[in-house]
Tab-separated table of C-alpha atoms in Angstrom:
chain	number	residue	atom	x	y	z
A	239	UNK	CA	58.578	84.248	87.908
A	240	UNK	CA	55.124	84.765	88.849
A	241	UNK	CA	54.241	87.603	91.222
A	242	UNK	CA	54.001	86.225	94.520
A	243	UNK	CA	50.937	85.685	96.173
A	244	UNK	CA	49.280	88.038	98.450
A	245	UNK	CA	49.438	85.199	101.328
A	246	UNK	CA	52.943	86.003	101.069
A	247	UNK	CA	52.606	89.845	102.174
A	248	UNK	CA	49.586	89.314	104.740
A	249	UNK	CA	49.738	86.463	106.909
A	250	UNK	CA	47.577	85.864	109.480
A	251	UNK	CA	48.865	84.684	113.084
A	252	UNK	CA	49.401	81.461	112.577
A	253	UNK	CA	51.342	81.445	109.526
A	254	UNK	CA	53.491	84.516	111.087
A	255	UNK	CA	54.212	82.201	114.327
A	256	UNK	CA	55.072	79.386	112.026
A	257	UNK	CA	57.619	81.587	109.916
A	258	UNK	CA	58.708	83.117	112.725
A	259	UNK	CA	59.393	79.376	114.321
A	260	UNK	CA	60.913	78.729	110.632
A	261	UNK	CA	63.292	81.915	110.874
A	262	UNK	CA	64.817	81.012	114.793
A	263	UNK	CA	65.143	77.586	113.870
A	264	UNK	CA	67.234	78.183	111.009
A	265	UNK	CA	69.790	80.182	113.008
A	266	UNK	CA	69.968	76.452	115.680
A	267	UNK	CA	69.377	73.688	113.830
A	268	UNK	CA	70.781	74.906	109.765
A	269	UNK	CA	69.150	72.279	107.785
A	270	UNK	CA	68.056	70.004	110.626
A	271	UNK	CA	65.039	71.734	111.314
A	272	UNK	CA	62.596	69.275	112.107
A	273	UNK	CA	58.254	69.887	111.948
A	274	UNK	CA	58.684	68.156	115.367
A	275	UNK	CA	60.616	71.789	116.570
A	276	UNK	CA	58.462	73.933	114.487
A	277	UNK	CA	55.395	72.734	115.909
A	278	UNK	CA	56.922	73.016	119.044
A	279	UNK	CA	58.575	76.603	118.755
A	280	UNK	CA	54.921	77.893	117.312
A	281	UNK	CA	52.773	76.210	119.596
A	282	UNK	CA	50.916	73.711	117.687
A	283	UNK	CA	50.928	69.974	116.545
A	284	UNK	CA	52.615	68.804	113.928
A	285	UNK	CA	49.866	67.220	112.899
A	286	UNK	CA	48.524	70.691	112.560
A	287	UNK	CA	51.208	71.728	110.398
A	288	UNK	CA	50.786	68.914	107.927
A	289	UNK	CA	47.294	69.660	107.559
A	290	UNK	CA	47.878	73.589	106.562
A	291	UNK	CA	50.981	73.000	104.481
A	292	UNK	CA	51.410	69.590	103.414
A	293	UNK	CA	54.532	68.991	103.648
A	294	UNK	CA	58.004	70.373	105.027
A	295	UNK	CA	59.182	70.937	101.899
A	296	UNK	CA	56.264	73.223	100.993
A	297	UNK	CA	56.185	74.816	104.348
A	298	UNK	CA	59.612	76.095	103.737
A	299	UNK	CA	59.234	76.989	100.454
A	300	UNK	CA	56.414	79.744	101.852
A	301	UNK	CA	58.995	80.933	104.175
A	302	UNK	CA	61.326	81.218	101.471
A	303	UNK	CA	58.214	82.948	99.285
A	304	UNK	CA	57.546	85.154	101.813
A	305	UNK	CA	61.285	86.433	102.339
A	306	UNK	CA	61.738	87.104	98.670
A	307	UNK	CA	58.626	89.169	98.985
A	308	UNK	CA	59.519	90.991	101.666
A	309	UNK	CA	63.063	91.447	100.054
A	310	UNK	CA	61.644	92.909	96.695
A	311	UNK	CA	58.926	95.274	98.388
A	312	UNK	CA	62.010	98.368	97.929
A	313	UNK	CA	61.598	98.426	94.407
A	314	UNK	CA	57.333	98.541	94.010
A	315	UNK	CA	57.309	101.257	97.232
A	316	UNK	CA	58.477	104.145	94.589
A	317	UNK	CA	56.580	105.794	91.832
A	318	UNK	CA	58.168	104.105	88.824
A	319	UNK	CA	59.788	107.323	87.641
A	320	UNK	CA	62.158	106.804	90.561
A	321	UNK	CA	64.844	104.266	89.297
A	322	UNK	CA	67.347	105.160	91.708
A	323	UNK	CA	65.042	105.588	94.513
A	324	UNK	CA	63.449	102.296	94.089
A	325	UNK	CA	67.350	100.548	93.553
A	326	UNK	CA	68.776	102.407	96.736
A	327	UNK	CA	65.465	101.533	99.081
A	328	UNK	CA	66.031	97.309	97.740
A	329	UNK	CA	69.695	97.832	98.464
A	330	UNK	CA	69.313	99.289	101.984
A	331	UNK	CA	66.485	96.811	103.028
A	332	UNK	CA	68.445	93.537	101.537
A	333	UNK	CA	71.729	94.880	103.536
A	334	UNK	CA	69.754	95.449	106.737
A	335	UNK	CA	67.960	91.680	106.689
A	336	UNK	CA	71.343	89.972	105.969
A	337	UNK	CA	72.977	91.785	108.616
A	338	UNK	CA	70.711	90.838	111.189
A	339	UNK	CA	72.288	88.274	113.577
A	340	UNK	CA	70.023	85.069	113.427
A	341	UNK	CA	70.551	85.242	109.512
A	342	UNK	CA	74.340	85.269	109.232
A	343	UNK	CA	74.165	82.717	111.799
A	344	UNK	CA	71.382	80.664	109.823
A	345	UNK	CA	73.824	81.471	106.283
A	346	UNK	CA	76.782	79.932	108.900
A	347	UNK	CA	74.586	76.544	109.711
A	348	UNK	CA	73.018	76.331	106.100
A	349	UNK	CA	76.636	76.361	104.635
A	350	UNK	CA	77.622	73.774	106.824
A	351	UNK	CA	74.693	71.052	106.324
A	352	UNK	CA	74.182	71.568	102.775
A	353	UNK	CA	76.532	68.425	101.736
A	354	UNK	CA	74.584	66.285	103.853
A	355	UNK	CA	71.205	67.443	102.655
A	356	UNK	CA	72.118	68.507	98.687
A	357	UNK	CA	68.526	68.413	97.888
A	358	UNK	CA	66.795	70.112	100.711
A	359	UNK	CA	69.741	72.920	100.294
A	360	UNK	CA	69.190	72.938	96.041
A	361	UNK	CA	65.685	73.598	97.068
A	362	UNK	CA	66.088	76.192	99.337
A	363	UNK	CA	68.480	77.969	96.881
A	364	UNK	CA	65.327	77.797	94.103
A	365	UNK	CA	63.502	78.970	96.334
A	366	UNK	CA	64.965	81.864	98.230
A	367	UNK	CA	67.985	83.272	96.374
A	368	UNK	CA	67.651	81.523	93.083
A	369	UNK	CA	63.364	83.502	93.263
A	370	UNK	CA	65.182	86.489	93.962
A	371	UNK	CA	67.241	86.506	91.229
A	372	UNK	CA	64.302	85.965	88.771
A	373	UNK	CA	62.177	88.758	90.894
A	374	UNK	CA	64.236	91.424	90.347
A	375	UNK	CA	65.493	90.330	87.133
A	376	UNK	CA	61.943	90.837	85.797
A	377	UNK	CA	61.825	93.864	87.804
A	378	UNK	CA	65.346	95.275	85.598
A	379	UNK	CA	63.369	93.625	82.673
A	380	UNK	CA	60.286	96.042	83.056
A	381	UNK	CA	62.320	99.195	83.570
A	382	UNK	CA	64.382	98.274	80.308
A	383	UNK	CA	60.976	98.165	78.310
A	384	UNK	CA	60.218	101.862	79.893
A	385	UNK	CA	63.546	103.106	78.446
A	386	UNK	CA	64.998	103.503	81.784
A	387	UNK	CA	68.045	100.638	81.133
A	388	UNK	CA	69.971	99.675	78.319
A	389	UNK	CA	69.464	97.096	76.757
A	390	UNK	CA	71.305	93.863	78.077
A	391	UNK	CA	70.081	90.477	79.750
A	392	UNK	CA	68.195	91.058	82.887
A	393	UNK	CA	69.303	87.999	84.369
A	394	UNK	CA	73.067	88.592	84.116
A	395	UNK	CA	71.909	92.486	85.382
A	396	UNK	CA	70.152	90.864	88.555
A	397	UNK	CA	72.528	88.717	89.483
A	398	UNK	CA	75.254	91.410	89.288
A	399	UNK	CA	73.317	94.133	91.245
A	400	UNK	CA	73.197	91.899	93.740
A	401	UNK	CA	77.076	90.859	94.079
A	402	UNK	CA	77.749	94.357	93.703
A	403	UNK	CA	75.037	94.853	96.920
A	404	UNK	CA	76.887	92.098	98.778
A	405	UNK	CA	80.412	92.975	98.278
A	406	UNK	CA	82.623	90.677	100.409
A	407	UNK	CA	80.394	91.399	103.473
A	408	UNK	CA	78.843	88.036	104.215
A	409	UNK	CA	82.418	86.531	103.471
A	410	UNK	CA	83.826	88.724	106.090
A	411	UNK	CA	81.029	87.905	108.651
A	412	UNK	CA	81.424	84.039	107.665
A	413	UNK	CA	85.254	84.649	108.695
A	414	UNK	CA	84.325	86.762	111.597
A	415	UNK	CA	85.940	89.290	110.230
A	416	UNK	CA	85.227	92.673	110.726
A	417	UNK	CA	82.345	94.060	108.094
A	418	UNK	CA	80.325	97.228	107.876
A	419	UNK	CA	78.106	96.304	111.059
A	420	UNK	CA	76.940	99.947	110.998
A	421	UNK	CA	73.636	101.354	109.156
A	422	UNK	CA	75.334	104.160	108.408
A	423	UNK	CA	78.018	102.498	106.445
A	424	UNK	CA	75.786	100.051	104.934
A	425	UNK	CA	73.597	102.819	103.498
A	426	UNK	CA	77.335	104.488	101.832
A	427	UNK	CA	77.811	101.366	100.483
A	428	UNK	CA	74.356	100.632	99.119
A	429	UNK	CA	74.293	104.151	97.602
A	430	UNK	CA	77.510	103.048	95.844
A	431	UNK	CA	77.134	100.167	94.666
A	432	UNK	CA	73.540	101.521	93.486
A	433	UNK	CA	74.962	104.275	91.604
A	434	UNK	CA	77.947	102.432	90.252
A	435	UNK	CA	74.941	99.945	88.479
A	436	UNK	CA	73.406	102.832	86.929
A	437	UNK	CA	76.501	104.399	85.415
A	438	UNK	CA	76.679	101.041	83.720
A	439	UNK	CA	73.294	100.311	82.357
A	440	UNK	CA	71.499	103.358	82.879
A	441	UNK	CA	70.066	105.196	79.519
A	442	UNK	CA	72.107	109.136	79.468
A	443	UNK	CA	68.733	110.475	80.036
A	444	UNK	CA	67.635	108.601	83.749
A	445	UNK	CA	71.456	108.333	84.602
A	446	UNK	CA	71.096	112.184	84.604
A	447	UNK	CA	67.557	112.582	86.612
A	448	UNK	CA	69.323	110.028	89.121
A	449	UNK	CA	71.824	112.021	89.496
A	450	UNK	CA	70.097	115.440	89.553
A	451	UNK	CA	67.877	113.410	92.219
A	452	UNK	CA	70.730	112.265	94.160
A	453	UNK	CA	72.088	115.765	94.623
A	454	UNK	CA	68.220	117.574	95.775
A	455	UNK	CA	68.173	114.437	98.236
A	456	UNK	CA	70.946	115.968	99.900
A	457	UNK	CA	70.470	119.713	99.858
């Protein structure tokens, strides 16, 4: 996956009231969202928004651009030394967006429209968990070539980090049942699912500086 584009980290004010139009919608109208309602929740004409993105489809897919951005930024905010660091600050950031309300509510309405609109929600998947995937997959990818990881197939390594990440939390909010809802128990769990990665496909010799950093980061 390409790196994305540096529209997707610095919008200017209309694109953020767009997204941000985007994001609220999501959590009322699932899959319904309409360019009528967007242009109407940011303030502008639709035939404004047609002009700057094209098309729905497009518009959404730089929403969708823009969250797997924002969702990856954890693991670039380290030096590169810092494998667990980088790991634990993703983990703690992807728990704390998918905890927030108006996206288990939009994961609720999504869900539930999907079989009427297969293609709009195939395309959504490409583009927001489906990028993600490949994102940090690349990201494993890299760190293998510095010696950090064994050697195994990043893409089966992404996709596992992140179930591990997820545990049965967004089953148990889908249920309304109870889930960690607290930061403080979210940030236990990310540190052990984080750690439990590394003893698997971390090389003896960063498995041990994790570790060694893990321990100062608590002293």
């Amino acid at each position: 996956m390409n790196p994305p584009h540096p529209a997707a980290s610095t919008l200017d004010a209309r694109d953020q009231r767009v997204f941000d139009a985007v994001r609220d919608l999501f959590s009322t109208q699932g899959m319904q969202i309409s360019m009528d309602a967007v242009a109407q929740q940011a303030g502008c004409s639709k035939q404004t928004l047609y002009s700057r993105y094209g098309s729905k489809q497009e518009l959404l897919r730089r929403v969708m651009q823009r969250h797997v951005s924002r969702a990856t930024a954890g693991l670039h905010s380290l030096d590169q030394g810092d494998l667990r660091g980088s790991l634990l600050q993703f983990a703690t950031d992807y728990l704390e967006h998918c905890n927030q309300p108006h996206v288990a509510q939009a994961r609720r309405l999504i869900a539930a429209d999907s079989p009427h609109f297969p293609q709009e929600a195939r395309a959504l998947y490409r583009d927001g968990a489906g990028a993600l995937v490949l994102h940090v997959a690349e990201w494993l990818q890299a760190r293998t070539a510095l010696g950090q990881l064994g050697h195994d197939d990043p893409h089966f390594m992404a996709e596992l980090l992140l179930s591990m990440i997820a545990g049965l939390d967004f089953e148990k909010q889908r249920f309304h049942t109870p889930h960690r809802a607290d930061a403080t128990v979210r940030r236990r769990w990310a540190e052990f699912s984080v750690d439990s990665f590394l003893r698997a496909f971390a090389v003896p010799e960063t498995a041990a500086a994790s570790h060694s950093n893990q321990h100062r980061s608590f002293s």
